XYZ file of C-alpha atoms in Angstrom:
542
model
C 0.000 0.000 0.000
C 2.938 2.317 -0.617
C 0.975 4.240 -3.258
C -2.264 4.391 -1.303
C -3.529 8.022 -1.110
C -3.721 8.110 2.666
C -3.990 11.871 3.014
C -6.694 12.278 0.399
C -8.805 9.430 1.762
C -8.526 10.635 5.373
C -9.226 14.218 4.353
C -12.201 13.403 2.149
C -13.924 11.171 4.706
C -15.151 14.032 6.948
C -16.286 15.960 3.848
C -18.352 12.965 2.734
C -19.689 12.717 6.269
C -20.665 16.390 6.211
C -22.563 15.855 2.955
C -24.343 12.776 4.297
C -25.330 14.603 7.490
C -26.596 17.600 5.539
C -28.758 15.389 3.275
C -30.415 13.449 6.087
C -34.196 13.918 6.377
C -35.439 16.657 8.667
C -35.925 15.553 12.253
C -33.251 12.842 12.208
C -31.055 14.681 14.690
C -29.825 11.588 16.533
C -28.845 9.932 13.269
C -26.996 13.107 12.251
C -24.941 13.001 15.447
C -24.198 9.299 15.079
C -23.188 9.738 11.440
C -20.846 12.615 12.252
C -19.248 10.636 15.064
C -18.857 7.553 12.854
C -17.159 9.382 9.968
C -14.797 11.303 12.253
C -13.902 8.135 14.152
C -13.102 6.236 10.956
C -10.899 9.150 9.864
C -9.081 8.964 13.212
C -8.515 5.216 12.899
C -7.091 5.621 9.388
C -4.887 8.490 10.562
C -3.452 6.307 13.321
C -2.845 3.448 10.867
C -1.063 5.872 8.548
C 1.009 7.321 11.411
C 2.278 3.860 12.311
C 3.770 3.665 8.815
C 5.579 7.006 9.220
C 9.386 6.731 9.235
C 10.957 9.650 11.150
C 14.379 8.996 9.608
C 13.058 9.900 6.165
C 12.172 13.416 7.383
C 15.807 14.265 8.137
C 16.375 15.613 4.639
C 13.186 17.678 4.613
C 11.334 15.049 2.597
C 7.593 14.582 2.891
C 5.996 11.179 3.339
C 2.654 9.900 1.993
C 3.225 12.412 -0.810
C 0.606 12.995 -3.498
C 0.962 15.381 -6.399
C -1.411 16.122 -9.278
C -1.566 19.119 -11.585
C -4.509 21.327 -10.666
C -4.204 24.656 -12.560
C -1.252 24.075 -14.906
C -1.349 27.589 -16.375
C -0.316 28.977 -12.988
C 1.765 26.039 -11.760
C -0.749 25.092 -9.086
C -0.794 21.498 -7.868
C -2.902 19.367 -5.604
C 0.112 18.359 -3.542
C 0.045 16.771 -0.101
C 2.687 15.338 2.198
C 3.687 15.169 5.847
C 6.867 15.587 7.812
C 7.050 15.070 11.569
C 5.742 18.566 12.348
C 2.742 18.216 10.088
C 2.034 14.680 11.279
C 1.520 15.543 14.948
C -0.911 18.355 14.058
C -2.687 16.143 11.510
C -3.192 13.534 14.241
C -4.296 16.204 16.731
C -7.002 17.332 14.306
C -8.155 13.778 13.640
C -8.332 13.082 17.392
C -10.074 16.218 18.600
C -12.894 16.169 16.050
C -14.633 13.005 17.318
C -13.896 14.088 20.898
C -15.594 17.435 20.265
C -18.531 15.825 18.476
C -19.127 13.489 21.412
C -18.700 16.260 23.979
C -20.992 18.613 21.990
C -23.753 16.013 21.597
C -26.503 18.298 22.897
C -24.996 21.731 22.200
C -27.128 22.402 19.120
C -30.339 20.939 20.524
C -33.245 23.319 21.064
C -33.775 24.828 23.498
C -30.139 24.364 24.568
C -28.961 27.455 26.389
C -25.944 29.292 25.028
C -23.014 30.085 27.270
C -23.601 33.387 29.017
C -27.305 33.431 28.109
C -29.408 35.970 29.960
C -31.529 34.654 32.825
C -34.149 36.253 35.048
C -34.321 36.238 38.832
C -35.600 32.654 38.883
C -32.732 31.383 36.740
C -34.917 30.947 33.652
C -34.090 32.400 30.225
C -35.417 35.891 29.580
C -37.893 36.539 26.780
C -35.099 37.943 24.633
C -33.001 34.817 25.205
C -35.965 32.543 24.423
C -36.309 34.325 21.092
C -32.586 33.932 20.550
C -32.834 30.188 21.199
C -35.739 29.807 18.792
C -33.606 31.277 16.018
C -31.090 28.473 16.545
C -33.595 25.622 16.495
C -33.344 22.968 13.822
C -29.603 23.379 13.387
C -28.329 20.019 14.599
C -27.496 18.771 11.111
C -25.853 22.066 10.209
C -23.844 22.126 13.437
C -22.256 18.713 12.960
C -21.874 19.067 9.184
C -19.886 22.273 9.741
C -17.614 20.477 12.227
C -16.853 17.745 9.714
C -16.252 20.279 6.935
C -13.856 22.148 9.209
C -11.970 18.929 9.913
C -11.436 18.289 6.202
C -10.094 21.801 5.651
C -7.791 21.731 8.680
C -6.362 18.343 7.705
C -5.688 19.746 4.241
C -3.846 22.776 5.605
C -1.463 20.653 7.676
C -0.790 18.346 4.712
C -0.566 20.877 1.846
C 2.830 21.152 0.134
C 1.647 23.617 -2.528
C 1.534 27.206 -1.272
C -1.521 28.137 -3.337
C -3.410 25.084 -2.056
C -2.337 26.006 1.467
C -3.689 29.523 1.006
C -7.035 28.332 -0.383
C -7.566 25.913 2.489
C -6.295 28.477 5.021
C -8.976 30.923 3.908
C -11.686 28.281 3.508
C -11.450 27.339 7.195
C -13.036 30.722 7.959
C -16.371 29.656 6.475
C -17.395 26.806 8.819
C -15.921 28.379 11.953
C -17.690 31.686 11.193
C -21.061 29.946 11.060
C -20.297 27.763 14.085
C -19.701 30.935 16.108
C -22.254 33.170 14.416
C -25.203 30.779 14.487
C -24.646 28.598 17.550
C -22.809 30.919 19.907
C -23.890 33.136 22.788
C -25.899 36.380 22.816
C -23.069 38.439 21.237
C -22.186 35.753 18.720
C -22.702 37.958 15.662
C -20.277 40.576 16.967
C -17.687 37.927 17.856
C -18.019 36.129 14.526
C -17.730 39.325 12.464
C -14.751 40.545 14.497
C -13.011 37.212 13.990
C -13.788 37.305 10.271
C -12.503 40.859 9.767
C -9.209 40.141 11.525
C -8.754 36.922 9.563
C -9.616 38.475 6.208
C -7.119 41.292 6.726
C -4.424 38.703 7.408
C -5.580 36.651 4.434
C -5.324 39.634 2.096
C -1.769 40.305 3.212
C -0.899 36.657 2.660
C -2.495 36.755 -0.779
C -0.254 39.674 -1.729
C 2.780 37.609 -0.734
C 1.462 34.576 -2.621
C 1.120 36.707 -5.762
C 4.638 37.985 -5.197
C 5.956 34.424 -5.015
C 4.152 33.610 -8.258
C 5.762 36.585 -10.019
C 9.221 35.580 -8.806
C 8.680 31.946 -9.766
C 7.466 32.902 -13.237
C 10.399 35.228 -13.858
C 13.049 32.776 -12.654
C 11.614 29.651 -14.272
C 11.249 31.128 -17.772
C 7.463 31.112 -17.800
C 6.974 27.831 -15.930
C 5.926 28.962 -12.441
C 5.277 26.574 -9.583
C 3.727 26.904 -6.159
C 5.249 23.654 -4.920
C 7.072 24.194 -1.662
C 10.285 22.503 -2.772
C 10.356 24.640 -5.935
C 9.806 27.893 -4.074
C 12.610 27.146 -1.606
C 15.015 27.144 -4.571
C 14.104 30.683 -5.685
C 16.752 33.363 -5.492
C 14.959 36.160 -3.618
C 16.835 39.341 -2.772
C 16.818 40.380 0.927
C 14.534 43.397 0.511
C 11.883 41.401 -1.349
C 12.142 38.609 1.199
C 11.304 41.031 3.988
C 8.120 42.230 2.290
C 6.950 38.736 1.408
C 7.807 37.486 4.890
C 5.772 40.302 6.449
C 2.648 39.322 4.502
C 2.807 35.721 5.654
C 3.907 36.454 9.207
C 1.182 39.003 9.973
C -1.472 36.572 8.724
C -0.053 33.823 10.926
C 0.346 36.162 13.923
C -3.368 37.027 13.687
C -4.279 33.371 13.454
C -1.960 32.296 16.307
C -2.910 34.834 17.932
C -0.111 37.144 19.098
C -0.190 40.503 20.799
C -1.302 43.053 19.542
C -3.548 41.292 16.973
C -5.105 38.904 19.490
C -8.224 40.813 20.546
C -10.610 38.726 18.441
C -9.886 35.566 20.454
C -11.439 36.389 23.874
C -14.708 37.451 22.234
C -14.818 34.441 19.915
C -13.968 31.958 22.671
C -16.500 33.452 25.081
C -19.393 33.428 22.613
C -18.676 30.104 20.875
C -19.912 26.780 22.180
C -17.221 24.881 24.131
C -16.710 22.433 21.268
C -16.317 25.240 18.763
C -13.792 26.920 21.080
C -11.768 23.692 21.079
C -11.749 23.547 17.280
C -10.803 27.224 17.134
C -8.008 27.349 19.732
C -6.675 23.796 19.710
C -6.692 23.280 15.919
C -7.211 26.413 13.807
C -4.945 28.662 15.849
C -2.160 26.090 15.426
C -2.257 26.845 11.706
C -0.644 30.169 12.576
C 2.375 28.747 14.366
C 2.583 25.844 11.912
C 2.672 28.335 9.035
C 5.525 30.226 10.676
C 7.632 27.072 10.564
C 6.448 25.690 7.244
C 6.401 28.893 5.167
C 8.041 31.829 6.974
C 11.214 30.013 7.987
C 11.585 27.781 4.956
C 10.702 30.257 2.192
C 12.329 33.355 3.695
C 15.265 32.226 5.852
C 17.207 35.519 5.707
C 14.118 37.619 6.423
C 13.221 35.313 9.311
C 16.583 35.941 10.943
C 16.261 39.669 10.268
C 12.831 39.829 11.945
C 13.684 37.557 14.868
C 14.596 40.279 17.451
C 11.269 42.081 16.934
C 9.311 38.822 17.008
C 11.024 37.749 20.213
C 9.911 41.010 21.843
C 6.316 40.552 20.648
C 6.319 36.954 21.862
C 7.534 37.938 25.337
C 4.837 40.613 25.549
C 2.242 38.007 24.516
C 3.452 35.615 27.210
C 3.247 38.105 30.076
C 0.288 40.151 28.798
C -1.923 37.099 28.272
C -1.064 35.639 31.674
C -1.671 38.905 33.561
C -5.036 39.480 31.878
C -6.091 35.884 32.527
C -5.751 36.499 36.278
C -8.350 39.259 36.292
C -11.032 37.666 34.112
C -14.524 37.017 35.456
C -15.559 34.519 32.787
C -14.363 30.907 32.606
C -13.850 30.943 28.852
C -11.954 34.223 28.738
C -9.522 32.929 31.361
C -8.753 30.028 29.035
C -8.591 32.328 26.004
C -6.080 34.737 27.555
C -4.042 31.827 28.892
C -3.800 30.617 25.292
C -2.456 33.998 24.195
C 0.296 33.490 26.768
C 0.981 29.908 25.695
C 1.149 30.838 22.026
C 3.748 33.426 22.970
C 5.899 30.623 24.378
C 5.427 28.634 21.167
C 6.511 31.581 19.002
C 9.504 32.131 21.295
C 10.583 28.546 20.738
C 10.158 28.820 16.979
C 12.187 31.999 16.558
C 14.827 31.178 19.137
C 16.452 29.406 16.177
C 17.603 26.445 18.250
C 16.704 22.821 17.698
C 15.622 22.473 21.315
C 13.382 25.528 21.093
C 11.699 24.501 17.849
C 11.228 20.927 19.021
C 9.641 22.204 22.222
C 7.440 24.657 20.287
C 6.168 21.922 17.976
C 5.498 19.564 20.862
C 3.766 22.429 22.677
C 1.389 22.839 19.738
C 0.297 19.260 20.314
C 0.232 19.396 24.107
C -1.471 22.778 24.278
C -4.132 21.433 21.945
C -4.815 18.568 24.342
C -4.758 20.575 27.585
C -6.813 23.481 26.229
C -9.356 21.064 24.780
C -9.721 19.495 28.223
C -10.167 22.909 29.844
C -12.782 24.113 27.368
C -14.749 20.868 27.451
C -14.833 20.515 31.238
C -15.571 24.227 31.506
C -18.374 23.669 29.011
C -19.813 20.904 31.166
C -19.906 23.364 34.069
C -21.462 26.126 32.017
C -24.173 23.920 30.530
C -25.206 22.778 34.037
C -25.267 26.252 35.575
C -26.457 28.209 32.540
C -23.735 30.804 33.082
C -20.025 31.186 32.382
C -19.459 33.808 35.112
C -16.993 32.565 37.718
C -18.955 34.296 40.486
C -21.997 32.135 39.735
C -20.185 29.004 40.919
C -18.722 27.802 44.200
C -18.528 24.544 46.114
C -18.952 22.337 43.055
C -16.476 19.808 44.481
C -19.026 18.820 47.142
C -21.819 17.975 44.693
C -19.890 16.846 41.599
C -16.530 15.425 42.730
C -15.635 13.740 39.430
C -16.365 16.929 37.499
C -14.344 18.925 40.013
C -11.420 16.504 39.906
C -11.365 16.494 36.116
C -11.403 20.292 36.096
C -8.486 20.328 38.545
C -6.552 17.937 36.305
C -7.193 20.151 33.264
C -6.139 23.245 35.223
C -2.920 21.600 36.412
C -2.206 20.615 32.823
C -2.836 24.208 31.757
C -0.253 25.499 34.229
C 2.268 22.895 32.977
C 2.593 20.790 36.115
C 5.633 18.472 35.954
C 4.526 14.999 34.941
C 1.878 16.284 32.536
C 2.414 16.833 28.826
C 2.631 20.666 28.622
C 5.512 20.764 31.112
C 7.906 18.910 28.801
C 7.206 21.122 25.805
C 7.189 24.388 27.752
C 10.497 23.479 29.390
C 12.089 22.653 26.022
C 10.820 25.864 24.398
C 12.061 28.076 27.232
C 15.382 26.222 27.592
C 15.944 26.477 23.839
C 15.202 30.206 23.980
C 17.638 30.673 26.876
C 20.493 29.361 24.732
C 20.284 32.403 22.474
C 18.052 34.997 24.189
C 18.630 34.768 27.929
C 16.710 37.887 28.993
C 13.659 36.951 26.928
C 13.663 33.441 28.355
C 13.959 34.676 31.945
C 11.055 37.097 31.532
C 8.910 34.471 29.797
C 9.642 31.960 32.557
C 7.861 34.276 34.999
C 4.641 33.236 33.248
C 4.896 29.908 35.101
C 4.082 31.719 38.351
C 1.288 33.692 36.704
C -0.152 30.499 35.196
C -0.333 28.932 38.642
C -2.206 32.019 39.830
C -4.881 32.200 37.154
C -5.514 28.461 37.008
C -5.648 27.861 40.756
C -7.714 31.011 41.361
C -10.176 29.786 38.720
C -10.397 26.381 40.392
C -10.701 27.831 43.888
C -13.515 30.228 43.016
C -15.571 27.693 41.091
C -14.963 24.418 42.925
C -14.190 25.152 46.584
C -15.852 27.082 49.385
C -19.527 27.103 50.328
C -21.804 25.441 47.815
C -23.747 28.060 45.863
C -27.508 27.495 45.903
C -27.635 27.390 42.116
C -25.173 24.471 41.945
C -26.480 22.484 44.907
C -28.192 19.976 42.626
C -25.591 20.004 39.864
C -25.171 16.479 38.414
C -21.748 14.904 38.132
C -20.143 13.858 34.850
C -22.252 11.491 32.778
C -20.932 8.479 30.903
C -20.794 10.232 27.525
C -18.923 13.184 29.017
C -16.403 10.906 30.715
C -15.870 9.026 27.459
C -15.220 12.282 25.583
C -12.650 13.593 28.053
C -10.907 10.264 28.733
C -8.626 10.239 25.624
C -7.350 13.709 26.510
C -6.571 12.713 30.095
C -4.749 9.573 28.959
C -2.646 11.409 26.361
C -1.779 14.299 28.683
C -0.430 11.817 31.222
C 1.258 9.584 28.638
C 3.057 12.431 26.848
C 4.040 13.936 30.184
C 5.645 10.729 31.398
C 6.994 9.406 28.097
C 7.254 12.085 25.352
C 9.969 10.222 23.419
C 7.726 8.847 20.614
C 6.497 12.347 19.767
C 9.978 13.849 20.037
C 11.418 11.158 17.766
C 8.874 12.111 15.108
C 9.362 15.869 15.458
C 13.157 16.180 15.810
C 14.233 15.161 12.261
C 11.792 17.656 10.721
C 13.074 20.392 13.031
C 16.669 19.599 12.046
C 15.704 19.911 8.365
C 14.069 23.292 9.049
C 17.132 24.538 10.928
C 19.348 23.473 8.050
C 17.120 25.310 5.566
C 17.248 28.505 7.632
C 21.018 28.180 7.855
C 21.410 28.308 11.628
C 22.959 25.932 14.102
C 22.647 25.586 17.835
C 24.942 27.985 19.717
C 28.073 26.475 21.201
C 28.131 25.996 24.996
C 29.510 29.055 26.788
C 31.519 26.784 29.091
C 33.794 24.546 26.998
C 33.128 20.864 27.475
C 36.334 18.872 27.824
C 36.761 15.154 27.713
C 37.626 13.565 31.080
C 41.251 12.722 31.613
C 42.393 9.135 31.706
C 42.802 9.233 35.455
C 39.264 10.408 36.150
C 37.454 7.867 33.986
């Protein structure tokens, strides 16, 4: 099965599932959910089977595995080209895993009259007339809700596998469509504002990227005597002068910084995360936002190596600001979802630090952090969503004493919070340590300042847990039910992986490291030499 089109088959499966769900007869909501779960689960199984066949050693030269290439628009040198290295593989698997998890966890999120997060309630705890009208507008959307999730999975899988820049751009922009409707139709009371704000930010970044894509086409056409190509390996061979590189780099980087998101272009995320359903927030932060940091490695570093080194000092400063700014703002939030959103701004700052530290340790840690952050943030959003759906509010002040009435829910939330603050023994700790240690090798001051976020993370996560789970039991949560079987089943894979990758990260590191080495070689940088010379022990001390 060496020539089997693994990536196409896995990517098309959710799209077929979305079409099947959309065409189901009206009123077959349960069947729509089951169909969506079945298609996403089959895609996950195939992705795991494919991953077993991945050979990390073959990524050492920057080669892609499971490669497919077909001419798409020959007049412009556009190809349908897919392939994975170790960096793309871990994010491809993350996407395949989280989609069925989110579908299972979001089983009732589109049901009418399901209450949106932050919905308005009257003095008796019941929805206001305005909120009842708002809920009626969202009725009948179960098929649409799950079809959009499957469509988003197909597009995200394509982005992480694309090895043609034009194809990457098309899929990058297309992801906006399903996530816009997932927020704008199924979100909270201010969902329209949040969805439009997200769309405007993303479209501005997309336009800047398009300008750089057009610039690459012009350079490719001029240097290939009328035979342009958008294939990644062809574009890396272009001779681009330093000034042009800087402009093209800026177009890509700003688009990816918005997507990541980084300070100061992050302000769309808290609104989007607060108004979206918990499952949609997982897809947004744990998958789509990773496209930003993935793009920095795949396109910014590999296509514009000199410009990347030129921009590194400024990016390091922005990343450090993101780390501290996001953590400080997370401490003062009054909403469960915005705490998680601002914590993600901080975590993405650490990822960008690791990427642009230009050390193998930093980039390996950053890539692993993309995976681990996706798992830990998914756990936080989903368990937080369980809380919100039971209480009918996402305000932290509306909780208290949940640990006495729902101990399993409380314990799972504590586990997710400890993962979010990178507790040693859990997956995020390994990646955060590698990213910061790799940064310290070249940018000591930046690494020291960013390391302070560990203390801030402990503050905002433990304060969140204390105010919601401990203390006197609030009257409104006195009868709160504990986790149900479906909810436990949805969160279980995340718990297992967070523990497994925290205790034994070697399999993931073995996959990632060769691809990182190839990227470092392309950029033309090597790890800095130790400041204290290492000498071999003398014969007498052996």
